[in-house]
Short mmCIF file of C-alpha atoms in Angstrom, two decimals:
data_model
loop_
_atom_site.label_atom_id
_atom_site.label_comp_id
_atom_site.label_asym_id
_atom_site.label_seq_id
_atom_site.Cartn_x
_atom_site.Cartn_y
_atom_site.Cartn_z
CA MET R 1 3.74 -10.61 -8.31
CA ASN R 2 1.57 -8.13 -6.44
CA ASP R 3 0.92 -9.23 -2.83
CA LEU R 4 -2.79 -8.62 -3.46
CA ALA R 5 -3.02 -11.12 -6.33
CA PRO R 6 -2.96 -14.32 -4.19
CA TRP R 7 -5.86 -12.98 -2.15
CA LEU R 8 -7.97 -12.18 -5.22
CA VAL R 9 -8.45 -15.88 -6.00
CA MET R 10 -10.43 -16.17 -2.78
CA ALA R 11 -13.06 -13.97 -4.44
CA ALA R 12 -14.16 -16.97 -6.54
CA PRO R 13 -15.64 -19.10 -3.73
CA LEU R 14 -16.77 -15.98 -1.87
CA ALA R 15 -18.81 -14.88 -4.90
CA LEU R 16 -20.64 -18.21 -4.95
CA VAL R 17 -21.25 -18.07 -1.21
CA ALA R 18 -22.63 -14.55 -1.48
CA ALA R 19 -24.85 -15.52 -4.42
CA SER R 20 -26.25 -18.49 -2.49
CA PHE R 21 -27.71 -16.11 0.10
CA TRP R 22 -29.65 -14.06 -2.45
CA PRO R 23 -32.97 -13.10 -0.81
CA ASN R 24 -36.37 -14.47 -1.85
CA ALA R 25 -34.86 -17.57 -3.45
CA LYS R 26 -38.00 -19.62 -2.86
CA GLU R 27 -40.30 -17.06 -4.44
CA ALA R 28 -38.02 -16.23 -7.39
CA PRO R 29 -35.71 -19.19 -8.17
CA ALA R 30 -35.21 -18.03 -11.76
CA ARG R 31 -33.60 -14.82 -10.52
CA LEU R 32 -31.40 -16.77 -8.11
CA ALA R 33 -30.39 -19.07 -10.99
CA ARG R 34 -29.17 -16.05 -12.95
CA VAL R 35 -27.31 -14.63 -9.96
CA VAL R 36 -25.62 -17.94 -9.13
CA PHE R 37 -24.70 -18.49 -12.77
CA MET R 38 -23.11 -15.04 -12.99
CA ALA R 39 -21.16 -15.77 -9.80
CA ALA R 40 -19.96 -19.03 -11.35
CA LEU R 41 -18.85 -17.18 -14.49
CA MET R 42 -16.96 -14.71 -12.29
CA ALA R 43 -15.28 -17.62 -10.50
CA LEU R 44 -14.28 -19.16 -13.84
CA ALA R 45 -12.79 -15.85 -15.00
CA ILE R 46 -10.78 -15.62 -11.76
CA ALA R 47 -9.60 -19.21 -12.16
CA ILE R 48 -8.44 -18.58 -15.73
CA ALA R 49 -6.69 -15.37 -14.69
CA ALA R 50 -4.98 -17.19 -11.82
CA GLY R 51 -3.79 -19.89 -14.24
CA VAL R 52 -2.33 -17.29 -16.58
CA ALA R 53 -0.63 -15.52 -13.66
CA VAL R 54 0.90 -18.79 -12.45
CA ALA R 55 2.14 -19.59 -15.96
CA LEU R 56 3.75 -16.15 -16.31
CA ASP R 57 5.06 -15.38 -12.82
CA GLY R 58 4.98 -18.58 -10.79
CA PRO R 59 2.81 -19.69 -7.85
CA LEU R 60 0.42 -17.30 -6.12
CA ILE R 61 1.18 -17.71 -2.42
CA SER R 62 -0.33 -15.42 0.20
CA SER R 63 0.63 -14.87 3.78
CA THR R 64 -1.57 -16.59 6.38
CA TRP R 65 -3.91 -14.89 8.83
CA GLY R 66 -3.47 -17.08 11.87
CA ALA R 67 -1.00 -18.69 14.24
CA PHE R 68 1.48 -21.42 13.19
CA GLY R 69 0.56 -20.96 9.54
CA ALA R 70 -3.07 -21.94 10.14
CA GLY R 71 -5.90 -19.69 9.02
CA LEU R 72 -6.95 -17.86 5.89
CA GLY R 73 -4.41 -18.11 3.10
CA THR R 74 -4.05 -19.25 -0.51
CA TYR R 75 -1.56 -21.40 -2.41
CA VAL R 76 -2.06 -21.62 -6.16
CA ASP R 77 0.64 -23.39 -8.16
CA ALA R 78 0.37 -25.21 -11.48
CA VAL R 79 -1.45 -28.19 -9.92
CA SER R 80 -4.07 -26.19 -8.03
CA ALA R 81 -4.47 -23.74 -10.94
CA VAL R 82 -5.49 -26.57 -13.27
CA MET R 83 -7.87 -28.09 -10.73
CA PHE R 84 -9.26 -24.63 -9.87
CA ALA R 85 -10.09 -23.96 -13.54
CA LEU R 86 -11.53 -27.47 -13.94
CA VAL R 87 -13.91 -27.16 -10.98
CA ALA R 88 -14.93 -23.63 -12.00
CA PHE R 89 -15.68 -24.78 -15.56
CA VAL R 90 -17.71 -27.80 -14.45
CA GLY R 91 -19.50 -25.55 -11.94
CA VAL R 92 -20.58 -23.17 -14.70
CA ILE R 93 -21.89 -26.06 -16.79
CA VAL R 94 -23.89 -27.79 -14.04
CA LEU R 95 -25.36 -24.52 -12.73
CA ARG R 96 -26.43 -23.53 -16.22
CA TYR R 97 -27.95 -26.98 -16.70
CA SER R 98 -29.76 -26.66 -13.35
CA ARG R 99 -31.59 -23.49 -14.43
CA ASN R 100 -33.94 -25.50 -16.63
CA TYR R 101 -33.57 -28.99 -15.15
CA LEU R 102 -35.45 -28.22 -11.93
CA ASP R 103 -37.62 -25.43 -13.27
CA GLY R 104 -40.96 -25.65 -11.48
CA ASP R 105 -39.67 -27.73 -8.57
CA PRO R 106 -40.78 -26.11 -5.28
CA ASN R 107 -37.23 -26.48 -3.90
CA HIS R 108 -35.46 -25.16 -6.98
CA GLY R 109 -34.04 -22.19 -5.09
CA LEU R 110 -32.78 -24.36 -2.21
CA PHE R 111 -31.09 -26.68 -4.70
CA LEU R 112 -29.27 -23.80 -6.38
CA ARG R 113 -28.07 -22.53 -3.02
CA GLN R 114 -26.74 -25.92 -2.01
CA MET R 115 -25.01 -26.41 -5.35
CA ALA R 116 -23.32 -23.01 -5.10
CA LEU R 117 -22.11 -23.70 -1.56
CA THR R 118 -20.80 -27.12 -2.59
CA ILE R 119 -18.80 -25.70 -5.50
CA ALA R 120 -17.46 -22.95 -3.23
CA ALA R 121 -16.30 -25.56 -0.70
CA VAL R 122 -14.47 -27.55 -3.40
CA MET R 123 -12.78 -24.39 -4.69
CA THR R 124 -11.64 -23.45 -1.20
CA PHE R 125 -10.22 -26.95 -0.72
CA ILE R 126 -8.17 -26.54 -3.89
CA ILE R 127 -6.77 -23.03 -3.32
CA ALA R 128 -6.26 -23.32 0.47
CA GLY R 129 -2.78 -22.31 1.58
CA ASN R 130 -2.44 -24.47 4.68
CA LEU R 131 -3.44 -27.82 6.11
CA VAL R 132 -6.04 -26.45 8.52
CA LEU R 133 -8.04 -24.49 5.92
CA MET R 134 -7.74 -27.41 3.53
CA THR R 135 -9.11 -29.83 6.17
CA LEU R 136 -12.01 -27.51 7.01
CA ALA R 137 -12.89 -27.20 3.32
CA TRP R 138 -12.58 -30.99 2.96
CA ILE R 139 -15.16 -31.45 5.73
CA ALA R 140 -17.38 -28.66 4.35
CA THR R 141 -17.40 -30.37 0.95
CA SER R 142 -18.64 -33.57 2.56
CA ILE R 143 -21.35 -31.74 4.50
CA ALA R 144 -22.55 -29.89 1.41
CA LEU R 145 -22.58 -33.08 -0.67
CA ASN R 146 -24.64 -34.94 1.91
CA ARG R 147 -27.28 -32.22 1.81
CA LEU R 148 -27.47 -32.65 -1.96
CA LEU R 149 -27.68 -36.43 -1.62
CA LEU R 150 -30.73 -35.93 0.58
CA PHE R 151 -32.39 -33.38 -1.69
CA TYR R 152 -35.19 -35.92 -2.23
CA GLY R 153 -35.18 -37.07 1.37
CA ALA R 154 -38.34 -39.16 1.06
CA ARG R 155 -36.54 -41.65 -1.18
CA THR R 156 -35.31 -44.67 0.74
CA ASN R 157 -32.17 -45.18 -1.36
CA ALA R 158 -31.25 -41.51 -1.05
CA ARG R 159 -31.36 -41.68 2.74
CA LEU R 160 -29.46 -44.96 2.76
CA ALA R 161 -26.79 -43.43 0.53
CA GLY R 162 -26.64 -40.44 2.87
CA ARG R 163 -26.00 -42.70 5.86
CA LYS R 164 -23.27 -44.67 4.12
CA LYS R 165 -21.62 -41.49 2.85
CA PHE R 166 -21.81 -39.99 6.34
CA ILE R 167 -19.95 -42.94 7.86
CA VAL R 168 -17.29 -43.08 5.15
CA SER R 169 -16.77 -39.32 5.26
CA ARG R 170 -16.31 -39.23 9.02
CA LEU R 171 -13.69 -41.97 8.81
CA GLY R 172 -11.92 -40.01 6.11
CA ASP R 173 -12.10 -36.82 8.19
CA LEU R 174 -10.51 -38.56 11.18
CA CYS R 175 -7.69 -39.93 9.02
CA LEU R 176 -6.96 -36.53 7.51
CA ILE R 177 -7.06 -34.75 10.87
CA GLY R 178 -4.67 -37.35 12.30
CA ALA R 179 -2.28 -36.88 9.37
CA VAL R 180 -2.36 -33.08 9.75
CA LEU R 181 -1.56 -33.29 13.47
CA ILE R 182 1.36 -35.66 12.82
CA LEU R 183 2.77 -33.35 10.15
CA PHE R 184 2.42 -30.36 12.48
CA ALA R 185 4.26 -32.28 15.21
CA HIS R 186 7.23 -32.77 12.84
CA VAL R 187 7.15 -29.44 10.97
CA GLY R 188 5.87 -27.02 13.63
CA ARG R 189 3.67 -25.15 11.15
CA PHE R 190 0.59 -25.82 9.03
CA ASP R 191 1.31 -23.79 5.87
CA TYR R 192 2.20 -25.65 2.70
CA GLU R 193 5.49 -23.82 2.13
CA SER R 194 6.83 -25.02 5.47
CA VAL R 195 5.60 -28.58 4.92
CA PHE R 196 7.09 -28.81 1.41
CA SER R 197 10.38 -27.27 2.54
CA ALA R 198 10.64 -29.79 5.37
CA ALA R 199 9.86 -32.67 2.99
CA SER R 200 12.63 -31.59 0.60
CA LEU R 201 15.13 -31.42 3.50
CA TRP R 202 14.14 -34.82 4.89
CA GLY R 203 14.63 -36.73 1.66
CA GLU R 204 15.30 -40.40 2.33
CA ALA R 205 15.99 -39.57 5.99
CA ALA R 206 12.35 -38.74 6.70
CA PRO R 207 11.23 -39.25 10.32
CA ALA R 208 9.38 -42.45 11.17
CA GLY R 209 6.18 -40.57 11.97
CA LEU R 210 5.98 -39.38 8.38
CA THR R 211 5.02 -42.88 7.23
CA ALA R 212 2.04 -42.88 9.60
CA ALA R 213 0.94 -39.47 8.29
CA ALA R 214 1.32 -40.58 4.66
CA ILE R 215 -0.65 -43.79 5.24
CA LEU R 216 -3.46 -41.80 6.89
CA ILE R 217 -3.50 -39.45 3.90
CA ALA R 218 -3.67 -42.46 1.58
CA ILE R 219 -6.59 -43.94 3.53
CA ALA R 220 -8.41 -40.59 3.52
CA ALA R 221 -7.96 -40.39 -0.26
CA VAL R 222 -9.23 -43.96 -0.68
CA LEU R 223 -12.35 -43.23 1.38
CA LYS R 224 -13.06 -39.99 -0.47
CA SER R 225 -12.68 -41.63 -3.89
CA ALA R 226 -15.29 -44.39 -3.38
CA GLN R 227 -12.77 -47.21 -3.50
CA PHE R 228 -13.36 -50.92 -2.99
CA PRO R 229 -14.99 -52.14 -0.77
CA LEU R 230 -16.55 -48.89 0.58
CA HIS R 231 -17.83 -47.70 -2.78
CA GLY R 232 -21.53 -48.53 -2.30
CA TRP R 233 -22.71 -45.01 -1.51
CA ILE R 234 -21.80 -43.69 -4.95
CA LEU R 235 -24.12 -46.20 -6.63
CA GLU R 236 -27.17 -44.66 -4.97
CA VAL R 237 -26.48 -40.99 -5.70
CA MET R 238 -28.68 -41.54 -8.75
CA GLU R 239 -31.56 -40.67 -6.41
CA THR R 240 -30.37 -37.07 -6.58
CA PRO R 241 -30.91 -34.66 -9.51
CA THR R 242 -28.64 -35.26 -12.50
CA PRO R 243 -26.57 -32.06 -11.97
CA VAL R 244 -25.49 -33.44 -8.58
CA SER R 245 -24.29 -36.66 -10.21
CA ALA R 246 -22.36 -34.66 -12.80
CA LEU R 247 -20.74 -32.42 -10.17
CA LEU R 248 -19.95 -35.38 -7.91
CA HIS R 249 -18.41 -37.59 -10.58
CA ALA R 250 -16.63 -34.74 -12.36
CA GLY R 251 -15.39 -32.74 -9.39
CA ILE R 252 -16.01 -33.81 -5.79
CA ILE R 253 -14.91 -37.42 -6.27
CA ASN R 254 -11.51 -36.07 -7.37
CA ALA R 255 -10.86 -34.57 -3.94
CA GLY R 256 -9.06 -37.74 -2.81
CA GLY R 257 -6.78 -37.64 -5.81
CA PHE R 258 -6.10 -33.94 -5.39
CA LEU R 259 -5.23 -34.52 -1.73
CA VAL R 260 -2.53 -36.98 -2.77
CA LEU R 261 -1.27 -34.66 -5.51
CA ARG R 262 -1.26 -31.63 -3.21
CA LEU R 263 0.84 -33.53 -0.66
CA ALA R 264 2.81 -35.50 -3.25
CA ASP R 265 6.12 -34.27 -1.82
CA VAL R 266 5.20 -35.95 1.46
CA MET R 267 3.67 -39.06 -0.11
CA ALA R 268 6.73 -39.68 -2.29
CA LEU R 269 8.83 -40.17 0.86
CA SER R 270 6.71 -43.09 2.12
CA THR R 271 6.89 -46.31 0.11
CA PRO R 272 4.27 -48.11 2.30
CA ALA R 273 1.73 -45.33 1.68
CA LEU R 274 2.32 -45.52 -2.08
CA HIS R 275 1.84 -49.29 -1.96
CA VAL R 276 -1.50 -48.82 -0.16
CA LEU R 277 -2.65 -46.52 -2.97
CA ALA R 278 -1.37 -48.85 -5.69
CA ILE R 279 -2.88 -52.04 -4.28
CA VAL R 280 -6.28 -50.58 -3.39
CA GLY R 281 -6.41 -48.65 -6.66
CA ALA R 282 -5.55 -51.74 -8.72
CA ILE R 283 -8.17 -53.91 -7.00
CA THR R 284 -10.81 -51.19 -7.38
CA ALA R 285 -10.00 -50.58 -11.05
CA LEU R 286 -10.36 -54.28 -11.83
CA PHE R 287 -13.56 -54.63 -9.81
CA GLY R 288 -15.22 -51.54 -11.26
CA SER R 289 -14.26 -52.44 -14.83
CA LEU R 290 -15.70 -55.95 -14.52
CA VAL R 291 -18.96 -54.96 -12.86
CA MET R 292 -19.50 -52.06 -15.25
CA LEU R 293 -19.78 -54.52 -18.17
CA THR R 294 -22.87 -56.14 -16.61
CA GLN R 295 -24.95 -53.07 -15.75
CA THR R 296 -28.16 -52.26 -17.61
CA SER R 297 -28.75 -48.86 -15.97
CA VAL R 298 -26.86 -46.08 -17.75
CA LYS R 299 -26.18 -44.08 -14.60
CA VAL R 300 -25.17 -47.08 -12.48
CA SER R 301 -22.81 -48.14 -15.24
CA LEU R 302 -21.32 -44.63 -15.20
CA ALA R 303 -20.99 -44.88 -11.41
CA TYR R 304 -18.99 -48.11 -11.65
CA SER R 305 -16.95 -46.46 -14.39
CA THR R 306 -16.12 -43.64 -11.98
CA VAL R 307 -15.13 -46.16 -9.28
CA ALA R 308 -12.80 -47.86 -11.76
CA GLN R 309 -11.34 -44.60 -13.05
CA MET R 310 -10.61 -43.36 -9.55
CA GLY R 311 -8.92 -46.69 -8.94
CA PHE R 312 -6.72 -46.10 -11.99
CA MET R 313 -5.91 -42.63 -10.73
CA LEU R 314 -4.83 -43.86 -7.29
CA LEU R 315 -2.88 -46.70 -8.92
CA GLN R 316 -0.93 -44.10 -10.89
CA CYS R 317 -0.26 -42.13 -7.71
CA GLY R 318 0.86 -45.31 -5.97
CA LEU R 319 3.34 -46.00 -8.77
CA GLY R 320 4.63 -42.43 -8.52
CA ALA R 321 3.12 -41.17 -11.79
CA PHE R 322 1.65 -38.02 -10.22
CA ALA R 323 1.58 -35.97 -13.42
CA ALA R 324 -0.19 -38.81 -15.23
CA ALA R 325 -2.76 -38.94 -12.43
CA LEU R 326 -3.45 -35.22 -12.82
CA LEU R 327 -4.01 -35.61 -16.56
CA HIS R 328 -6.30 -38.55 -15.81
CA ILE R 329 -8.36 -36.44 -13.40
CA VAL R 330 -8.86 -33.65 -15.94
CA ALA R 331 -9.77 -35.98 -18.81
CA HIS R 332 -12.11 -38.10 -16.70
CA SER R 333 -13.87 -35.07 -15.20
CA LEU R 334 -14.67 -33.53 -18.57
CA TYR R 335 -15.80 -36.84 -20.02
CA LYS R 336 -17.92 -37.84 -17.03
CA ALA R 337 -19.65 -34.45 -16.70
CA HIS R 338 -20.71 -34.69 -20.34
CA ALA R 339 -21.74 -38.34 -19.92
CA PHE R 340 -24.09 -37.62 -17.02
CA LEU R 341 -25.59 -34.45 -18.42
CA SER R 342 -26.27 -36.20 -21.74
CA SER R 343 -27.35 -39.54 -20.26
CA GLY R 344 -31.00 -38.84 -21.00
CA GLY R 345 -30.36 -39.06 -24.75
CA VAL R 346 -28.45 -42.33 -24.68
CA ILE R 347 -31.46 -44.37 -25.87
CA ASP R 348 -31.87 -42.20 -28.97
CA LEU R 349 -28.13 -42.51 -29.60
CA LEU R 350 -28.26 -46.30 -29.37
CA ARG R 351 -31.26 -46.46 -31.69
CA ALA R 352 -29.47 -44.29 -34.24
CA SER R 353 -26.30 -46.39 -34.14
CA TRP R 354 -27.93 -49.86 -33.85
CA SER R 355 -26.68 -52.55 -36.18
CA MET R 356 -27.15 -56.29 -36.35
CA ASN R 357 -24.90 -58.27 -34.00
CA PRO R 358 -23.16 -61.08 -35.85
CA GLY R 359 -23.07 -63.02 -32.58
CA GLY R 360 -19.55 -64.28 -33.11
CA ALA R 361 -16.22 -63.72 -31.39
CA PRO R 362 -12.66 -63.51 -32.72
CA HIS R 363 -10.82 -66.80 -33.06
CA PRO R 364 -8.69 -67.33 -29.90
CA ALA R 365 -5.44 -67.49 -31.85
CA ARG R 366 -6.19 -64.26 -33.71
CA PHE R 367 -7.36 -62.58 -30.51
CA PHE R 368 -4.11 -63.31 -28.69
CA LEU R 369 -2.13 -62.30 -31.75
CA ALA R 370 -3.96 -58.96 -31.73
CA LEU R 371 -3.41 -58.59 -27.97
CA ALA R 372 0.31 -59.27 -28.36
CA GLY R 373 0.40 -56.78 -31.22
CA VAL R 374 -1.16 -53.88 -29.33
CA LEU R 375 1.04 -54.55 -26.27
CA ALA R 376 4.10 -54.55 -28.55
CA ILE R 377 2.95 -51.21 -30.00
CA ALA R 378 2.47 -49.83 -26.49
CA ALA R 379 5.93 -51.02 -25.42
CA GLY R 380 7.61 -49.65 -28.53
CA VAL R 381 6.00 -46.22 -28.42
CA ALA R 382 6.53 -46.00 -24.64
CA TRP R 383 10.23 -46.78 -25.08
CA SER R 384 10.57 -44.05 -27.71
CA PHE R 385 9.12 -41.53 -25.23
CA GLY R 386 11.26 -42.78 -22.33
CA ALA R 387 8.23 -44.22 -20.53
CA GLY R 388 9.00 -47.94 -20.58
CA LEU R 389 7.96 -50.38 -17.88
CA ALA R 390 11.22 -50.01 -15.96
CA ASP R 391 11.40 -46.21 -16.37
CA LYS R 392 7.86 -45.08 -15.60
CA PRO R 393 5.69 -48.02 -14.54
CA GLY R 394 2.59 -45.94 -13.78
CA VAL R 395 2.57 -44.22 -17.18
CA PHE R 396 3.30 -47.46 -19.01
CA THR R 397 0.59 -49.43 -17.18
CA LEU R 398 -2.25 -47.10 -18.10
CA GLY R 399 -0.90 -46.82 -21.66
CA ALA R 400 -0.89 -50.60 -22.04
CA ILE R 401 -4.47 -50.83 -20.71
CA LEU R 402 -5.57 -48.05 -23.05
CA LEU R 403 -4.08 -49.86 -26.05
CA MET R 404 -5.72 -53.13 -24.99
CA SER R 405 -9.09 -51.47 -25.57
CA LEU R 406 -8.21 -51.64 -29.29
CA THR R 407 -7.59 -55.39 -29.21
CA LEU R 408 -11.02 -56.27 -30.62
CA LEU R 409 -10.57 -53.73 -33.42
CA VAL R 410 -7.27 -55.30 -34.45
CA ALA R 411 -8.59 -58.85 -33.94
CA ASN R 412 -11.55 -58.18 -36.22
CA ALA R 413 -9.19 -56.74 -38.82
CA ILE R 414 -7.18 -59.96 -39.01
CA ASP R 415 -10.12 -62.35 -38.51
CA GLU R 416 -11.68 -64.59 -41.17
CA ARG R 417 -10.54 -62.87 -44.40
CA PRO R 418 -7.45 -60.76 -43.65
CA ASN R 419 -7.04 -57.69 -45.83
CA PRO R 420 -3.66 -55.88 -45.77
CA TYR R 421 -5.31 -52.48 -46.09
CA VAL R 422 -7.71 -53.11 -43.20
CA ILE R 423 -4.93 -54.54 -41.04
CA ALA R 424 -2.70 -51.54 -41.78
CA ARG R 425 -5.47 -49.10 -40.84
CA ALA R 426 -6.19 -50.90 -37.57
CA ALA R 427 -2.49 -51.02 -36.67
CA SER R 428 -2.08 -47.35 -37.61
CA ALA R 429 -4.97 -46.43 -35.33
CA ALA R 430 -3.28 -48.25 -32.44
CA VAL R 431 0.03 -46.52 -33.13
CA LEU R 432 -1.69 -43.13 -33.33
CA VAL R 433 -3.48 -43.65 -30.00
CA ALA R 434 -0.22 -44.72 -28.36
CA VAL R 435 1.69 -41.72 -29.72
CA VAL R 436 -1.01 -39.27 -28.59
CA TYR R 437 -1.19 -40.83 -25.12
CA PHE R 438 2.54 -40.93 -24.42
CA ALA R 439 3.06 -37.48 -25.97
CA LEU R 440 0.40 -36.05 -23.64
CA GLN R 441 2.09 -37.74 -20.70
CA ARG R 442 5.45 -36.25 -21.67
CA GLY R 443 3.89 -32.81 -22.07
CA VAL R 444 2.17 -32.96 -18.68
CA GLU R 445 5.37 -34.10 -16.96
CA THR R 446 7.22 -31.15 -18.46
CA LEU R 447 4.45 -28.70 -17.58
CA PHE R 448 4.25 -29.78 -13.93
CA ALA R 449 7.92 -30.58 -13.40
CA GLY R 450 8.28 -27.94 -10.70
CA ALA R 451 5.04 -28.73 -8.88
CA LEU R 452 5.03 -32.55 -8.73
CA PRO R 453 7.76 -35.09 -7.96
CA PRO R 454 9.06 -36.93 -11.06
CA ALA R 455 7.84 -40.44 -11.77
CA PRO R 456 10.33 -42.88 -10.20
CA ALA R 457 11.86 -45.85 -11.99
CA LEU R 458 10.85 -49.39 -11.06
CA ASN R 459 12.83 -50.03 -7.86
CA ALA R 460 10.96 -52.65 -5.83
CA PRO R 461 9.70 -56.18 -6.56
CA ILE R 462 6.24 -55.29 -5.29
CA ASP R 463 6.00 -52.46 -7.86
CA LEU R 464 6.85 -54.91 -10.64
CA ALA R 465 4.33 -57.43 -9.28
CA ILE R 466 1.57 -54.80 -9.11
CA THR R 467 2.29 -53.51 -12.61
CA LEU R 468 2.45 -56.90 -14.30
CA GLY R 469 -0.53 -58.17 -12.28
CA VAL R 470 -2.70 -55.24 -13.36
CA ILE R 471 -1.71 -55.55 -17.03
CA GLY R 472 -2.33 -59.31 -16.96
CA ALA R 473 -5.68 -58.91 -15.22
CA PHE R 474 -6.91 -56.37 -17.78
CA ALA R 475 -5.75 -58.62 -20.58
CA ALA R 476 -7.98 -61.30 -19.05
CA ILE R 477 -10.89 -58.82 -18.83
CA THR R 478 -10.39 -57.93 -22.49
CA TRP R 479 -10.58 -61.63 -23.35
CA LEU R 480 -13.68 -62.06 -21.18
CA GLN R 481 -15.36 -59.12 -22.89
CA SER R 482 -14.75 -60.73 -26.30
CA GLN R 483 -16.35 -63.95 -25.06
CA LEU R 484 -19.42 -62.53 -23.30
CA GLY R 485 -21.82 -63.91 -25.89
CA ARG R 486 -20.47 -67.43 -25.55
CA ALA R 487 -20.00 -67.25 -21.78
CA ASN R 488 -23.65 -66.36 -21.18
CA ALA R 489 -24.67 -69.59 -22.89
CA SER R 490 -23.09 -71.73 -20.16
CA PRO R 491 -24.47 -72.17 -16.60
CA MET R 492 -21.16 -71.06 -15.07
CA GLY R 493 -21.06 -67.98 -17.28
CA GLN R 494 -24.63 -67.09 -16.38
CA ALA R 495 -23.89 -67.45 -12.67
CA LEU R 496 -20.78 -65.27 -12.97
CA TYR R 497 -22.77 -62.65 -14.85
CA VAL R 498 -25.44 -62.53 -12.13
CA HIS R 499 -22.88 -62.19 -9.32
CA LEU R 500 -21.02 -59.43 -11.16
CA ALA R 501 -24.27 -57.63 -11.99
CA GLN R 502 -24.92 -57.45 -8.24
CA GLY R 503 -21.46 -56.06 -7.57
CA LEU R 504 -20.52 -59.28 -5.74
CA TYR R 505 -23.18 -58.22 -3.18
CA LEU R 506 -20.79 -55.85 -1.40
CA ASN R 507 -23.27 -52.99 -1.46
CA THR R 508 -26.02 -55.28 -0.14
CA LEU R 509 -23.78 -56.28 2.74
CA ALA R 510 -22.96 -52.62 3.43
CA ASN R 511 -26.67 -51.76 3.50
CA ARG R 512 -27.36 -54.51 6.02
CA LEU R 513 -24.52 -53.41 8.27
CA VAL R 514 -25.63 -49.79 8.18
CA LEU R 515 -29.23 -50.67 8.96
CA ARG R 516 -28.09 -52.99 11.75
CA TRP R 517 -26.00 -50.37 13.52
CA TRP R 518 -28.09 -47.36 12.46
CA PRO R 519 -31.63 -48.77 12.65
CA LYS R 520 -33.63 -45.54 12.36
CA PRO R 521 -36.51 -45.88 9.88
CA LEU R 522 -35.70 -44.67 6.38
CA ASN R 523 -38.59 -42.23 6.11
CA THR R 524 -39.20 -38.52 6.34
CA SER R 525 -40.40 -38.71 9.93
CA GLN R 526 -36.93 -39.73 11.01
CA PRO R 527 -34.46 -37.21 9.60
CA GLY R 528 -31.32 -38.75 8.19
CA PRO R 529 -27.81 -37.37 8.35
CA ARG R 530 -27.50 -33.86 7.01
CA ALA R 531 -23.73 -33.75 7.25
#
């Protein structure tokens, strides 16, 4: 590969940065919109070309301008190539959407500039070739996002969200900086090649300090991914324009997951760090999934969905299923970007698809028969793909949860008046979903075999406890969802619904703590955090 090729990928974020400084943006935002959109298309073309080059000739790795491997440099392997293309694609979509969305707003040009700079920061974070540049881009992404969160700075919730995000981001920055310094102390250089080479030589004999670095990386990822209980800020980003929500939920929120995947060789050597990811991710996934069922606001429901999905992603990382986590990131990003950008038409969609609610629920015996059936299908198909509970717990766990979403379909097929044809179709749908899921997982593992550590077998009691606990908890949620109509009729059910609808009041508590220790008035006369 030509030595110039690794440097060409840096042209993608640079093009967006250059476009953001187009003159007379305030007077001619429409022209700036075209310029920024063309820069985003250029970045997407570079990302696609980089992906093709990686597929044909291997990773694009540049030398580093700086001492000890710190400075300007790029590292694009299969993992970063996929994420690079994903962010570039989402960037094109949200910038194109923004051309008309804010047309006529007096700050349209400023918004486009901030969006372009934010996308450029995320791209730099992904293609950075060393820990220092990656950390600087990580911080720049946070700064750029906070400016977007405060685009409508007169809104109280927007400024409150900015304050909470500021605090969480600074904690995450400190954790990441601490991890980078510990790794430098053990490796002697900052570039990825040196870090990965050292990790492969350490193996099971990794130095004690590596566990501290891995745990700090895990905490930084948790903070970046809006995990329980510091997730409250993401619920109030709805005060920003819709393109910001789409970019945040489809791209920026994945930075924590990408951090873990980028340093997966280091993380895989620290069992305590993986357990932190698995436990926090599992709790967050359960919490977000429960609360999401009670939300009446479309965007808040999508926000809790993102919290839960990021929990799933970190759970997969904690169980060692790094390739599965990458597939999850890509699928969730594309789905969530579409969901936010099309959220305005959800009422028309619901009206078009409305049908009378029979008000019933599957018979308990038939429900549990259906649940056992879909879990048996998941176990059987997983075994045929070599992804059973003992072999690949992370892959199996998400597959079992995915199949449980079809429990009500199967239960309704066998309820009241069973029909062999209907039952066969429902069972076939479950088998098809299972085959597609586990086939995709096998394909992703093969595709990223050289860039990510393989998923480990079940080798610790705590891993088994986490896996079975998560599957059992989501089985209970599936049962609860089938009984919502009946549960709301009882006083206890109504009380539970109210508490869940308020997110167990965690965000309210966070707001009080922030206002107690940061008591500046939430108005335009007292500027809030801009970083």
